[in-house]
Structures are given as structure tokens and as C-alpha cells.
Amino acid sequence: MKKILLTGATGYIGKRMIDVIAAQGYRVICCCRDKNRFSKSVDIKDNQVEVVEVDFLKPETLENIPKDISGAYYLMHSMSNSNDYAEKEKECAVNFSNFIENTECKHIIYLSGLVNEKELSQHLSSRFEVEKILMQCKIPATVLRAGIIIGSGSASFEIIRDLVEKLPIMIAPRWLHTKCQPIGIANVLDFLIFTLFKEKAYRRNFDIGCDNVLTYKEMLLEFAKIRGLKRKIFTVPVMTPKLSSYWLYFITSTSYNLASALVGSMKIEVVCRPESLLEIKQITGVQPFSYDTALRRTLAKIQDKEIISSWKDSFISSRSDSNLKNYLDVPKYGCFTDLRTAEYDDREKCLNRVFSLGGTNGWYGQSLWKIRGFLDLLIGGPGLRRGRTHPDQLHEGDALDFWRVLYANKEEGKLILFAEMKLPGEAWLMFKTYKGKLWQKAVFRPHGLTGRLYWYSVLPFHGIIFKGMVKRLAKE
């Protein structure tokens, strides 16, 4: 069984590629910085997946990857706004390239963004630099360039949905007139898998997209049409990139970092080169479906709760790009705690309620949680807008409103959440069933005097929220 290396295995595309690669009879070697964040489909046999912990900024960790791999997917991207993210992306690509040359790999595939080489946004420029590094590798590489990806859980789709469903009338930036060429997530996965080991694609780049060239305004109006919503959109020329970023941040569920990155890209026209798209369709046999079909398929997946991955679960939506292991050991000293218990009548029903917290299901003491979420949003936090990927399932690494899931084991009856809201400290919320009781514990490690003042200021509200929450989770 051939081994295929998959980097970015916990990302939006990577999570979906695991099943796709395995379905072709390959063994998938999944790279992730933290094994706790990895979860595979129950339909995949254990002998088809191997997980290795790798940090491509630390070359010594690459030795965890087996050398007898036949092919590799490079699916690592950053949407961070840190000053050195471009340098880190280049460093990762160089380390990957240096390592892969000493393996049995025959082909590398990199998914990048549509590139207008005359005018590039900061993030597309970084991806283009990565592309050049991989193309210089001794192992033949193929680059597939995609624009807006339409799929359940994709950032682009979620922004389109938020804008259309929340705003009957939009006063929008003028970049809504920019042309782009979207593509459905299913077609992206098809191109990725059917390009593998195609010698005609070696050492070349291709643009992938559907046959529809649309403005962002046309994309919004098409979504409104499918949803049966009447919408009016007016564009104004006075919105600066910063104002546009804040506009997206406050109206949609996107983080400010991602909004800023997207605005930089949306000002630039990204349309496929016709001859490039035609050739990759001939090489792979993939015929992309229309934007309209991509939207309808995506809405159907959401309706059926078939959301395999979401951009919100990546660290793009976090306040930091960090390793979950750093927070899994909940501190015991120098912390404030709020511990409450309640007897449950039925353990399974109790755990179902615990593992269904947040998102559209809401929180017990909903009005106070909403106020806290709104305050967090005002100071640049995620607020409650991220929701949850699945209505009743949680996995390590999932975003849950302004929390991040650190540990989730329903059989064990244990859930640990880490706060990603803006705080003068670090906070955890834990649930555990033990001896006929539900144990609920909030832990806060303050940063200095400000953190201590914060704890005492919210202490009266804890009595209202946490006391009522543990009782209603235990018995409803």
C-alpha cells in the first residue's frame, strides 16, 4: 500500500483529503503539530491512517515522517497578520523541500491561491513565494491555484451566507465589483486527488475554478436568489481597507485577521487562465460544476449536518496560533476557581446536553452569555459568532463560540474548554461526570492586578450563570 504524506491534516482542506486519499487505496501519513487535534472518519480503517507530530518550523521533528512515502500534499497556509508570517511560511516550505528530497517521494502537490502576478495581495504574494520554493525542489511538484472555495464550513461561504442572511440592504465597499472565479469544495478535492502522479502535470501550475466568472456582488445576489431572499446592495468608494476589514469583522463570523487578509485579496481580480483550466480538466477528467450548483450542494450538506471541517476550527479564528498541549494541563496554583456539582438522573442525557452546548443550541443563562459575547466582540475577540461545526459532536481543536475544545471524550464523560475571548488572563471551563454527579469547574489564571480585578468584577455574575447552568445540564 503506497504511502501519501498529508501536511495540514487538521486544516479545512486537509481534513477532507484524508477520506479522499484513503478511498483511493493509499495509506495516509497525516502531519499535525498536535495529535490531540486529529480525528479521523469512522469509515477509514486504522491501517490506512498514520498520525505523526511535526512542526515544520522545527526541522528535527520532520524525522518523525517515514521516508518510504510515494507522494505528498503540501496544504499548509497562514492567514495570520503577524509581521513575520511570510518568513515563517517560506521557512516551512524550505524545511519541507529539504526533507522531501531525501525520501522516496515521486510527486508533490501544493494548493495555492489564484495568482495575478502583476498585482498580488500580501497573503497571495506569500503563497507565490512558497510555490517558487516547491518548484525548485528536486521532486516534481504541481501547483493548483484556486480562488473562492464554496463548501460547508469554508470561510468564503460563511461570509457570503452571513452577509446575505443578516443584511436586507447592504452598503458595501467597492471591491464587491471585483471579478473572481469560484469553485466548489468537491471539485477542489477531485482536482487534488486526480492530479496525483499525472506526469503531464509535473513541474507546472494550473488554475482551477468553475466556468462562471462573477463579481462578489453577483455571488451575493445569487445566494440570495437561491435562499429566496430579496436583497439590495449599494457600493461606496470611501471605505478604506481597514474600514472594510472592520465591516466584515462586525457583520460576519470571521476573525479580524482573516477579514483583513481577505480584503487585501478581494481588491484584486482573480480569474483562471482559460487554457490552464482547460488543460488540467483534460489531464484529470474533472469537470467543475457551476457556482449555482456549488451553493445548492453546500446548503444541502449543512441541512443534513454533514460538515466535515470548518475554517473556524483552525487557529485562523483564534487569538493566537498555539499548540493545545500548552493549555491541556489545567493549572492548580495561582488561580481562581468556581466549582459546582449537581446530581443527574440520566448520565447519557446529561452528557448529551453538555456536548451540545453553544452555537445555535445556546448556553444556559443565554442573555448573560450574549452580553459577554458582545463585549468580547467590541474589543476584538471572536464573541459568540463562531458557533460550532456540528450541533452535537465535539472534537479536540474545535471552536465553540469563544472557547476552544481541549479535550472531549463523551464515553469518559469529560470535556475541557479553553477561553479564546479577550481576557487579562487564561480561563478554562471543565465538565466531568463522577459518582452520579456532574462536576463543573471554571478556572481563571489572572495576569497581574488587572486579571484579579476582572475576576472579582464578574464574580457576581458567575453565581447566576454557573449555578443555573450545572443544574440544567444535570437535570432538564
Tab-separated table of C-alpha atoms in Angstrom:
chain	number	residue	atom	x	y	z
A	1	MET	CA	0.000	0.000	0.000
A	2	LYS	CA	1.544	3.293	-1.141
A	3	LYS	CA	2.008	5.982	1.496
A	4	ILE	CA	0.884	9.547	0.819
A	5	LEU	CA	2.079	12.365	3.051
A	6	LEU	CA	-0.619	14.884	4.008
A	7	THR	CA	0.502	18.117	5.641
A	8	GLY	CA	-2.082	20.423	7.156
A	9	ALA	CA	-4.153	17.365	8.093
A	10	THR	CA	-6.203	19.294	10.669
A	11	GLY	CA	-6.974	22.179	8.302
A	12	TYR	CA	-10.110	22.841	6.275
A	13	ILE	CA	-8.892	21.070	3.109
A	14	GLY	CA	-6.642	18.573	4.883
A	15	LYS	CA	-9.412	17.052	6.997
A	16	ARG	CA	-11.424	16.332	3.872
A	17	MET	CA	-8.469	14.946	1.931
A	18	ILE	CA	-7.918	12.156	4.475
A	19	ASP	CA	-11.043	10.312	3.307
A	20	VAL	CA	-10.359	11.127	-0.345
A	21	ILE	CA	-6.816	9.745	-0.299
A	22	ALA	CA	-7.813	6.660	1.691
A	23	ALA	CA	-10.648	5.962	-0.763
A	24	GLN	CA	-8.020	5.542	-3.492
A	25	GLY	CA	-6.393	2.728	-1.548
A	26	TYR	CA	-3.444	4.706	-0.156
A	27	ARG	CA	-2.139	4.837	3.408
A	28	VAL	CA	-2.340	8.444	4.618
A	29	ILE	CA	0.538	9.821	6.689
A	30	CYS	CA	-1.084	12.783	8.468
A	31	CYS	CA	1.167	15.547	9.744
A	32	CYS	CA	-0.037	17.764	12.572
A	33	ARG	CA	1.637	19.722	15.295
A	34	ASP	CA	-0.663	18.289	17.939
A	35	LYS	CA	-2.094	14.749	17.794
A	36	ASN	CA	-4.860	15.845	20.159
A	37	ARG	CA	-6.381	17.878	17.337
A	38	PHE	CA	-6.557	14.951	14.939
A	39	SER	CA	-9.747	12.987	14.354
A	40	LYS	CA	-10.401	10.551	11.504
A	41	SER	CA	-13.580	9.317	9.940
A	42	VAL	CA	-15.015	6.130	11.437
A	43	ASP	CA	-15.223	4.753	7.885
A	44	ILE	CA	-11.427	4.657	7.490
A	45	LYS	CA	-9.560	1.540	8.615
A	46	ASP	CA	-6.784	2.020	11.160
A	47	ASN	CA	-4.179	0.594	8.782
A	48	GLN	CA	-4.965	3.369	6.283
A	49	VAL	CA	-4.015	6.248	8.569
A	50	GLU	CA	-0.860	7.090	10.487
A	51	VAL	CA	-0.517	10.296	12.500
A	52	VAL	CA	2.860	11.937	13.094
A	53	GLU	CA	3.564	15.060	15.125
A	54	VAL	CA	5.553	17.507	13.018
A	55	ASP	CA	6.315	21.205	13.286
A	56	PHE	CA	7.795	22.382	10.002
A	57	LEU	CA	9.456	25.291	11.791
A	58	LYS	CA	11.464	22.678	13.727
A	59	PRO	CA	13.413	20.591	11.172
A	60	GLU	CA	14.324	17.933	13.733
A	61	THR	CA	10.649	16.921	14.076
A	62	LEU	CA	10.484	16.021	10.372
A	63	GLU	CA	12.367	12.845	11.208
A	64	ASN	CA	9.040	11.518	12.522
A	65	ILE	CA	7.871	11.227	8.907
A	66	PRO	CA	8.568	7.864	7.234
A	67	LYS	CA	10.944	8.023	4.285
A	68	ASP	CA	9.053	5.482	2.146
A	69	ILE	CA	6.309	7.885	1.050
A	70	SER	CA	5.280	7.888	-2.624
A	71	GLY	CA	3.582	11.276	-2.846
A	72	ALA	CA	2.949	14.382	-0.767
A	73	TYR	CA	0.328	17.109	-0.387
A	74	TYR	CA	1.508	20.482	0.869
A	75	LEU	CA	-1.612	22.115	2.329
A	76	MET	CA	-0.149	24.489	4.885
A	77	HIS	CA	-1.162	28.136	4.790
A	78	SER	CA	-1.244	31.026	7.200
A	79	MET	CA	-3.760	33.866	7.324
A	80	SER	CA	-2.017	35.434	10.289
A	81	ASN	CA	-1.334	39.144	10.396
A	82	SER	CA	1.858	38.788	12.415
A	83	ASN	CA	4.760	40.705	10.965
A	84	ASP	CA	6.801	37.601	10.254
A	85	TYR	CA	4.154	35.191	8.931
A	86	ALA	CA	5.524	35.384	5.351
A	87	GLU	CA	9.007	34.471	6.558
A	88	LYS	CA	7.585	31.571	8.563
A	89	GLU	CA	5.713	30.283	5.500
A	90	LYS	CA	8.944	30.386	3.482
A	91	GLU	CA	10.859	28.654	6.277
A	92	CYS	CA	8.273	25.865	6.446
A	93	ALA	CA	8.447	25.383	2.682
A	94	VAL	CA	12.248	25.257	2.688
A	95	ASN	CA	12.332	22.741	5.534
A	96	PHE	CA	9.701	20.608	3.803
A	97	SER	CA	11.573	20.753	0.493
A	98	ASN	CA	14.913	19.832	2.075
A	99	PHE	CA	13.382	16.860	3.851
A	100	ILE	CA	11.261	15.531	0.990
A	101	GLU	CA	14.287	15.331	-1.322
A	102	ASN	CA	15.702	12.595	0.907
A	103	THR	CA	12.602	10.413	0.748
A	104	GLU	CA	11.141	8.093	-1.904
A	105	CYS	CA	8.541	10.726	-2.850
A	106	LYS	CA	7.742	10.937	-6.574
A	107	HIS	CA	5.287	13.870	-6.665
A	108	ILE	CA	4.337	16.945	-4.593
A	109	ILE	CA	1.014	18.768	-4.924
A	110	TYR	CA	0.536	22.258	-3.483
A	111	LEU	CA	-2.813	24.047	-3.253
A	112	SER	CA	-2.311	27.789	-3.636
A	113	GLY	CA	-4.399	30.830	-4.490
A	114	LEU	CA	-5.211	32.231	-7.929
A	115	VAL	CA	-2.330	34.496	-8.807
A	116	ASN	CA	-2.382	37.693	-10.803
A	117	GLU	CA	1.384	38.000	-10.996
A	118	LYS	CA	1.255	41.725	-11.813
A	119	GLU	CA	-0.597	42.617	-8.641
A	120	LEU	CA	-0.608	40.449	-5.521
A	121	SER	CA	-2.039	40.908	-2.054
A	122	GLN	CA	0.313	40.305	0.855
A	123	HIS	CA	-1.034	36.821	1.503
A	124	LEU	CA	-1.130	35.758	-2.145
A	125	SER	CA	2.407	37.059	-2.524
A	126	SER	CA	3.494	34.808	0.340
A	127	ARG	CA	1.822	31.794	-1.254
A	128	PHE	CA	3.511	32.583	-4.558
A	129	GLU	CA	6.884	32.586	-2.786
A	130	VAL	CA	6.088	29.154	-1.328
A	131	GLU	CA	5.148	27.975	-4.812
A	132	LYS	CA	8.526	29.046	-6.180
A	133	ILE	CA	10.363	27.206	-3.381
A	134	LEU	CA	8.477	23.969	-4.040
A	135	MET	CA	9.012	24.252	-7.784
A	136	GLN	CA	12.767	24.362	-7.191
A	137	CYS	CA	12.646	21.064	-5.287
A	138	LYS	CA	14.265	18.028	-6.917
A	139	ILE	CA	10.951	16.178	-6.553
A	140	PRO	CA	8.491	17.241	-9.300
A	141	ALA	CA	5.753	19.482	-7.934
A	142	THR	CA	2.371	20.550	-9.259
A	143	VAL	CA	0.635	23.706	-8.076
A	144	LEU	CA	-3.150	24.015	-8.226
A	145	ARG	CA	-4.362	27.585	-7.823
A	146	ALA	CA	-7.892	28.148	-6.526
A	147	GLY	CA	-9.866	31.288	-5.768
A	148	ILE	CA	-13.042	31.428	-3.682
A	149	ILE	CA	-13.896	27.921	-2.395
A	150	ILE	CA	-17.590	27.213	-1.855
A	151	GLY	CA	-18.242	24.493	0.689
A	152	SER	CA	-19.814	23.819	4.053
A	153	GLY	CA	-17.608	25.413	6.672
A	154	SER	CA	-15.399	27.370	4.251
A	155	ALA	CA	-14.598	30.952	5.259
A	156	SER	CA	-15.714	32.307	1.875
A	157	PHE	CA	-19.089	30.572	2.007
A	158	GLU	CA	-19.715	31.552	5.633
A	159	ILE	CA	-19.024	35.203	4.830
A	160	ILE	CA	-21.394	35.117	1.848
A	161	ARG	CA	-24.079	33.483	3.981
A	162	ASP	CA	-23.632	35.905	6.887
A	163	LEU	CA	-23.840	38.975	4.661
A	164	VAL	CA	-26.905	37.846	2.730
A	165	GLU	CA	-28.876	36.420	5.620
A	166	LYS	CA	-28.163	39.267	8.051
A	167	LEU	CA	-28.457	42.338	5.805
A	168	PRO	CA	-31.582	43.080	3.682
A	169	ILE	CA	-29.778	46.204	2.457
A	170	MET	CA	-26.007	46.327	2.152
A	171	ILE	CA	-23.856	49.438	1.981
A	172	ALA	CA	-20.712	47.712	0.844
A	173	PRO	CA	-17.126	48.506	-0.278
A	174	ARG	CA	-16.466	48.962	-3.975
A	175	TRP	CA	-14.404	45.765	-4.129
A	176	LEU	CA	-17.737	43.951	-4.468
A	177	HIS	CA	-17.370	44.749	-8.191
A	178	THR	CA	-14.108	42.745	-8.378
A	179	LYS	CA	-14.317	39.645	-10.589
A	180	CYS	CA	-13.446	36.193	-9.359
A	181	GLN	CA	-13.899	32.572	-10.417
A	182	PRO	CA	-15.191	30.369	-7.555
A	183	ILE	CA	-15.038	26.600	-7.251
A	184	GLY	CA	-16.944	24.018	-5.197
A	185	ILE	CA	-15.028	22.171	-2.465
A	186	ALA	CA	-15.890	18.779	-4.017
A	187	ASN	CA	-14.193	19.850	-7.263
A	188	VAL	CA	-11.108	21.067	-5.374
A	189	LEU	CA	-10.783	17.625	-3.781
A	190	ASP	CA	-11.282	15.961	-7.179
A	191	PHE	CA	-8.524	18.024	-8.774
A	192	LEU	CA	-6.173	17.323	-5.861
A	193	ILE	CA	-6.592	13.555	-5.953
A	194	PHE	CA	-6.734	13.053	-9.726
A	195	THR	CA	-3.633	15.190	-10.333
A	196	LEU	CA	-1.521	12.875	-8.176
A	197	PHE	CA	1.130	11.016	-10.199
A	198	LYS	CA	-0.025	12.557	-13.519
A	199	GLU	CA	3.307	13.135	-15.261
A	200	LYS	CA	1.788	15.713	-17.630
A	201	ALA	CA	1.224	17.911	-14.560
A	202	TYR	CA	4.787	17.630	-13.192
A	203	ARG	CA	6.653	20.904	-12.567
A	204	ARG	CA	3.670	23.010	-13.685
A	205	ASN	CA	0.958	25.214	-12.202
A	206	PHE	CA	-2.739	25.213	-13.115
A	207	ASP	CA	-5.715	27.424	-12.319
A	208	ILE	CA	-8.832	25.615	-11.103
A	209	GLY	CA	-12.349	27.060	-10.974
A	210	CYS	CA	-15.855	26.634	-12.315
A	211	ASP	CA	-16.830	28.143	-15.662
A	212	ASN	CA	-18.591	31.128	-14.024
A	213	VAL	CA	-16.736	34.434	-13.765
A	214	LEU	CA	-18.652	36.591	-11.284
A	215	THR	CA	-18.267	39.730	-9.219
A	216	TYR	CA	-18.577	39.368	-5.460
A	217	LYS	CA	-21.839	41.313	-5.720
A	218	GLU	CA	-23.208	38.799	-8.235
A	219	MET	CA	-22.184	35.962	-5.930
A	220	LEU	CA	-24.098	37.520	-3.022
A	221	LEU	CA	-27.201	38.111	-5.132
A	222	GLU	CA	-27.130	34.544	-6.483
A	223	PHE	CA	-27.044	33.224	-2.920
A	224	ALA	CA	-29.998	35.469	-2.042
A	225	LYS	CA	-31.906	34.146	-5.062
A	226	ILE	CA	-31.358	30.516	-4.050
A	227	ARG	CA	-32.414	31.285	-0.483
A	228	GLY	CA	-35.492	33.194	-1.679
A	229	LEU	CA	-34.349	36.457	-0.080
A	230	LYS	CA	-34.778	39.944	-1.519
A	231	ARG	CA	-31.572	41.907	-1.120
A	232	LYS	CA	-30.308	45.315	-2.244
A	233	ILE	CA	-26.608	46.088	-2.465
A	234	PHE	CA	-25.117	49.564	-2.828
A	235	THR	CA	-21.377	50.114	-3.092
A	236	VAL	CA	-19.491	53.166	-1.852
A	237	PRO	CA	-15.975	54.257	-2.814
A	238	VAL	CA	-14.986	55.687	0.572
A	239	MET	CA	-14.237	52.531	2.564
A	240	THR	CA	-10.534	52.109	3.244
A	241	PRO	CA	-9.086	48.577	3.567
A	242	LYS	CA	-9.136	48.975	7.349
A	243	LEU	CA	-12.779	50.078	7.371
A	244	SER	CA	-13.648	47.233	5.002
A	245	SER	CA	-11.968	44.770	7.357
A	246	TYR	CA	-13.965	46.077	10.317
A	247	TRP	CA	-17.132	45.941	8.189
A	248	LEU	CA	-16.581	42.227	7.533
A	249	TYR	CA	-15.485	41.573	11.118
A	250	PHE	CA	-18.575	43.052	12.769
A	251	ILE	CA	-21.153	41.725	10.302
A	252	THR	CA	-19.831	38.210	9.659
A	253	SER	CA	-18.386	35.467	11.862
A	254	THR	CA	-14.863	35.954	10.529
A	255	SER	CA	-11.962	36.991	12.739
A	256	TYR	CA	-10.395	40.414	12.156
A	257	ASN	CA	-7.116	38.811	10.980
A	258	LEU	CA	-8.945	36.765	8.365
A	259	ALA	CA	-11.145	39.714	7.354
A	260	SER	CA	-8.065	41.861	6.819
A	261	ALA	CA	-6.378	39.144	4.733
A	262	LEU	CA	-9.489	38.599	2.620
A	263	VAL	CA	-9.992	42.313	1.973
A	264	GLY	CA	-6.421	42.521	0.713
A	265	SER	CA	-7.148	39.699	-1.742
A	266	MET	CA	-10.659	40.785	-2.752
A	267	LYS	CA	-9.451	44.075	-4.185
A	268	ILE	CA	-7.559	42.145	-6.862
A	269	GLU	CA	-9.220	40.343	-9.755
A	270	VAL	CA	-8.615	36.586	-9.614
A	271	VAL	CA	-9.776	34.786	-12.757
A	272	CYS	CA	-8.481	31.495	-14.167
A	273	ARG	CA	-6.327	31.421	-17.268
A	274	PRO	CA	-8.678	29.674	-19.748
A	275	GLU	CA	-6.008	27.495	-21.340
A	276	SER	CA	-4.670	26.443	-17.925
A	277	LEU	CA	-8.124	25.441	-16.646
A	278	LEU	CA	-8.898	23.557	-19.857
A	279	GLU	CA	-5.649	21.587	-19.713
A	280	ILE	CA	-5.991	20.471	-16.072
A	281	LYS	CA	-9.563	19.373	-16.810
A	282	GLN	CA	-8.236	17.239	-19.656
A	283	ILE	CA	-5.423	15.773	-17.522
A	284	THR	CA	-7.684	14.880	-14.592
A	285	GLY	CA	-11.047	14.349	-16.293
A	286	VAL	CA	-12.671	16.674	-13.726
A	287	GLN	CA	-15.493	18.911	-14.978
A	288	PRO	CA	-16.315	21.504	-12.295
A	289	PHE	CA	-19.959	22.238	-11.634
A	290	SER	CA	-21.400	25.753	-11.645
A	291	TYR	CA	-21.432	28.297	-8.812
A	292	ASP	CA	-25.182	27.803	-8.512
A	293	THR	CA	-24.722	24.032	-8.095
A	294	ALA	CA	-21.890	24.541	-5.595
A	295	LEU	CA	-24.165	26.726	-3.460
A	296	ARG	CA	-27.062	24.272	-3.579
A	297	ARG	CA	-24.820	21.322	-2.706
A	298	THR	CA	-23.312	23.246	0.197
A	299	LEU	CA	-26.700	24.270	1.592
A	300	ALA	CA	-27.849	20.644	1.335
A	301	LYS	CA	-24.780	19.455	3.273
A	302	ILE	CA	-25.465	21.994	6.005
A	303	GLN	CA	-29.113	20.965	6.121
A	304	ASP	CA	-28.039	17.327	6.577
A	305	LYS	CA	-25.403	18.350	9.188
A	306	GLU	CA	-22.607	16.939	7.024
A	307	ILE	CA	-19.913	19.496	7.831
A	308	ILE	CA	-16.611	17.624	7.788
A	309	SER	CA	-14.410	20.635	8.511
A	310	SER	CA	-14.728	24.350	9.162
A	311	TRP	CA	-12.334	27.276	8.935
A	312	LYS	CA	-13.472	28.221	12.471
A	313	ASP	CA	-11.761	25.131	13.853
A	314	SER	CA	-8.379	26.242	12.551
A	315	PHE	CA	-6.227	28.662	14.515
A	316	ILE	CA	-7.078	31.367	11.960
A	317	SER	CA	-10.057	32.084	14.176
A	318	SER	CA	-8.043	32.074	17.407
A	319	ARG	CA	-6.490	34.824	19.389
A	320	SER	CA	-3.185	33.015	18.951
A	321	ASP	CA	-1.629	30.340	16.793
A	322	SER	CA	-0.751	27.907	19.518
A	323	ASN	CA	-0.435	24.273	20.483
A	324	LEU	CA	-3.336	22.859	22.502
A	325	LYS	CA	-0.873	20.911	24.623
A	326	ASN	CA	0.247	24.177	26.168
A	327	TYR	CA	-3.150	24.502	27.855
A	328	LEU	CA	-4.272	20.904	28.408
A	329	ASP	CA	-2.715	20.720	31.886
A	330	VAL	CA	-5.078	22.998	33.788
A	331	PRO	CA	-3.091	24.874	36.471
A	332	LYS	CA	-3.903	24.410	40.164
A	333	TYR	CA	-1.894	27.198	41.785
A	334	GLY	CA	-2.222	30.961	41.466
A	335	CYS	CA	-5.736	30.549	40.074
A	336	PHE	CA	-9.318	31.432	40.951
A	337	THR	CA	-11.828	28.588	40.685
A	338	ASP	CA	-15.583	28.164	40.650
A	339	LEU	CA	-16.575	24.554	41.345
A	340	ARG	CA	-20.190	23.393	41.310
A	341	THR	CA	-21.856	19.981	41.233
A	342	ALA	CA	-25.339	18.630	40.644
A	343	GLU	CA	-26.776	15.119	40.710
A	344	TYR	CA	-28.008	13.820	37.383
A	345	ASP	CA	-30.896	11.429	36.752
A	346	ASP	CA	-29.609	10.064	33.434
A	347	ARG	CA	-25.879	10.186	32.597
A	348	GLU	CA	-26.355	9.865	28.834
A	349	LYS	CA	-28.907	12.684	28.638
A	350	CYS	CA	-26.743	14.843	30.877
A	351	LEU	CA	-23.696	14.341	28.631
A	352	ASN	CA	-25.780	14.963	25.519
A	353	ARG	CA	-26.652	18.387	26.929
A	354	VAL	CA	-23.030	19.112	27.882
A	355	PHE	CA	-21.689	18.137	24.466
A	356	SER	CA	-24.404	20.203	22.738
A	357	LEU	CA	-23.567	23.482	24.475
A	358	GLY	CA	-23.043	26.610	22.384
A	359	GLY	CA	-23.679	27.594	18.798
A	360	THR	CA	-27.337	27.693	17.812
A	361	ASN	CA	-28.085	25.439	20.811
A	362	GLY	CA	-27.106	28.309	23.093
A	363	TRP	CA	-25.888	28.383	26.691
A	364	TYR	CA	-27.844	28.180	29.907
A	365	GLY	CA	-28.103	31.760	31.135
A	366	GLN	CA	-28.184	32.764	27.460
A	367	SER	CA	-28.789	36.510	27.917
A	368	LEU	CA	-25.683	36.995	30.084
A	369	TRP	CA	-23.571	34.896	27.709
A	370	LYS	CA	-24.778	37.064	24.819
A	371	ILE	CA	-23.767	40.228	26.674
A	372	ARG	CA	-20.319	38.762	27.380
A	373	GLY	CA	-20.003	37.747	23.735
A	374	PHE	CA	-20.948	41.223	22.529
A	375	LEU	CA	-18.408	42.871	24.860
A	376	ASP	CA	-15.744	40.467	23.626
A	377	LEU	CA	-16.565	41.356	20.031
A	378	LEU	CA	-16.202	45.083	20.750
A	379	ILE	CA	-12.643	44.628	21.990
A	380	GLY	CA	-11.551	42.406	19.101
A	381	GLY	CA	-12.383	38.915	20.365
A	382	PRO	CA	-14.366	36.246	18.488
A	383	GLY	CA	-17.531	36.755	20.545
A	384	LEU	CA	-20.186	34.072	20.131
A	385	ARG	CA	-20.242	34.273	16.322
A	386	ARG	CA	-18.088	31.243	15.538
A	387	GLY	CA	-20.718	28.854	16.857
A	388	ARG	CA	-19.861	25.190	16.455
A	389	THR	CA	-19.191	22.944	13.455
A	390	HIS	CA	-21.586	20.141	14.430
A	391	PRO	CA	-24.728	20.548	16.570
A	392	ASP	CA	-23.995	17.671	18.964
A	393	GLN	CA	-20.445	16.414	18.371
A	394	LEU	CA	-17.222	17.923	19.694
A	395	HIS	CA	-13.605	17.042	18.927
A	396	GLU	CA	-10.286	18.292	20.235
A	397	GLY	CA	-9.385	21.524	18.466
A	398	ASP	CA	-12.959	22.520	17.573
A	399	ALA	CA	-14.017	26.122	18.006
A	400	LEU	CA	-17.034	26.511	20.299
A	401	ASP	CA	-18.161	30.153	20.291
A	402	PHE	CA	-15.347	31.931	22.171
A	403	TRP	CA	-13.949	28.661	23.543
A	404	ARG	CA	-11.576	26.073	22.064
A	405	VAL	CA	-12.102	22.378	22.803
A	406	LEU	CA	-9.000	20.970	24.519
A	407	TYR	CA	-10.365	17.557	25.424
A	408	ALA	CA	-13.620	15.829	24.528
A	409	ASN	CA	-14.403	12.243	25.499
A	410	LYS	CA	-18.106	11.505	25.848
A	411	GLU	CA	-17.575	7.904	26.896
A	412	GLU	CA	-15.306	9.070	29.711
A	413	GLY	CA	-17.747	11.885	30.474
A	414	LYS	CA	-15.182	14.668	30.276
A	415	LEU	CA	-14.989	17.967	28.397
A	416	ILE	CA	-12.342	20.695	28.792
A	417	LEU	CA	-12.665	24.104	27.108
A	418	PHE	CA	-10.082	26.892	26.880
A	419	ALA	CA	-11.208	30.511	26.564
A	420	GLU	CA	-10.229	32.426	23.421
A	421	MET	CA	-12.146	35.545	24.402
A	422	LYS	CA	-10.161	38.667	25.222
A	423	LEU	CA	-9.119	38.302	28.868
A	424	PRO	CA	-6.485	39.664	31.263
A	425	GLY	CA	-5.507	36.067	31.922
A	426	GLU	CA	-6.289	32.483	30.904
A	427	ALA	CA	-9.531	30.618	31.560
A	428	TRP	CA	-10.754	27.025	31.417
A	429	LEU	CA	-14.236	25.511	31.730
A	430	MET	CA	-14.429	21.810	32.584
A	431	PHE	CA	-17.215	19.253	32.867
A	432	LYS	CA	-16.973	15.719	34.245
A	433	THR	CA	-19.425	13.064	35.392
A	434	TYR	CA	-18.357	11.298	38.589
A	435	LYS	CA	-20.257	9.256	41.204
A	436	GLY	CA	-23.708	10.221	39.968
A	437	LYS	CA	-22.895	13.910	39.730
A	438	LEU	CA	-21.957	16.424	37.053
A	439	TRP	CA	-18.901	18.386	38.132
A	440	GLN	CA	-18.484	21.830	36.551
A	441	LYS	CA	-15.322	23.795	37.198
A	442	ALA	CA	-14.247	27.220	35.931
A	443	VAL	CA	-10.566	28.099	36.375
A	444	PHE	CA	-9.034	31.539	35.810
A	445	ARG	CA	-5.310	32.293	35.949
A	446	PRO	CA	-5.002	36.098	36.168
A	447	HIS	CA	-2.289	38.186	34.576
A	448	GLY	CA	-1.330	40.696	37.219
A	449	LEU	CA	-3.595	43.091	39.107
A	450	THR	CA	-5.850	43.665	36.075
A	451	GLY	CA	-6.678	39.976	35.960
A	452	ARG	CA	-7.575	39.882	39.645
A	453	LEU	CA	-9.796	42.947	39.331
A	454	TYR	CA	-11.511	41.313	36.346
A	455	TRP	CA	-12.272	38.129	38.307
A	456	TYR	CA	-13.843	39.993	41.212
A	457	SER	CA	-15.855	42.214	38.858
A	458	VAL	CA	-17.505	39.218	37.152
A	459	LEU	CA	-17.826	37.104	40.306
A	460	PRO	CA	-21.463	38.166	40.999
A	461	PHE	CA	-22.476	37.037	37.505
A	462	HIS	CA	-20.769	33.661	37.980
A	463	GLY	CA	-23.213	32.875	40.755
A	464	ILE	CA	-26.084	33.418	38.339
A	465	ILE	CA	-24.591	31.730	35.277
A	466	PHE	CA	-22.698	28.740	36.657
A	467	LYS	CA	-25.139	27.748	39.400
A	468	GLY	CA	-28.060	27.638	36.989
A	469	MET	CA	-26.026	26.032	34.207
A	470	VAL	CA	-24.830	22.978	36.150
A	471	LYS	CA	-28.355	22.276	37.421
A	472	ARG	CA	-29.951	22.487	33.990
A	473	LEU	CA	-27.216	20.380	32.402
A	474	ALA	CA	-27.690	17.698	35.058
A	475	LYS	CA	-31.486	17.713	35.005
A	476	GLU	CA	-33.672	19.444	32.451
